[in-house]
Amino acid sequence: GSVRGLLRAIGRIREAGARVHLPGHGPAGRLGPASTDPVERHLAWVLDEAERAVGAGLSGVGLREEIGRRFDEQRSRPGGLDFPVRIPGFLQVTASAAERDVLARSVDESSAR
């Protein structure tokens, strides 16, 4: 899947007036404002971290390990990012999808020049 696509879908669901989301796996939850919704914050954070990691020359396993390390750092800080659903491998899958999004955008931007 696409992290950017998921973020766009969450935005459209919110614009339609939905107050609850039913993910493909994990519990149903209230759809909060964009700045506070835990799923949306998590996805945006992973995408930002993937952009940073790709910019630093990381890819594949190295990128996923770096994002995992930085996620653990976030979780250990007061007020840091956390994700309420614990699905084994979810962070790694999301990081891989974000890496594909970042690389696809780089190709699109190069082609447009």
Steps between C-alpha positions, in 0.01 A plus 500: 500500500585867500545703816416818308189323367395403852548857620288631211231239574487596868464865398213416264328291768530791743368746237197274454416555866596157632575480870603133520748302293497125448850393396571178313649365821515631850219651702254760378576846625379855512627715216651803668618829354792467257747630755403251772380184323752229604482304173546810287782632719675163483475476120618859449792442738609181320480677163708793631756258646518308170567825312776586748652152483494484118658846495777363724560215257322222689279242334349157559589333828719792612213743452256276687745451787563875527129579505448228763779644714361853473147375577629335819667832593171685443304256713742537791465880519217670691253622238682305227327328216339166570269277306218337698474184287769235540503297180823303452690635201268797443771762542732317259226460238402865536865606473541295180187656350622848598838428338320407175297822522814711548684329213198526268472872575870546426454329162190709426685822586799399285274419206326837527827690454 
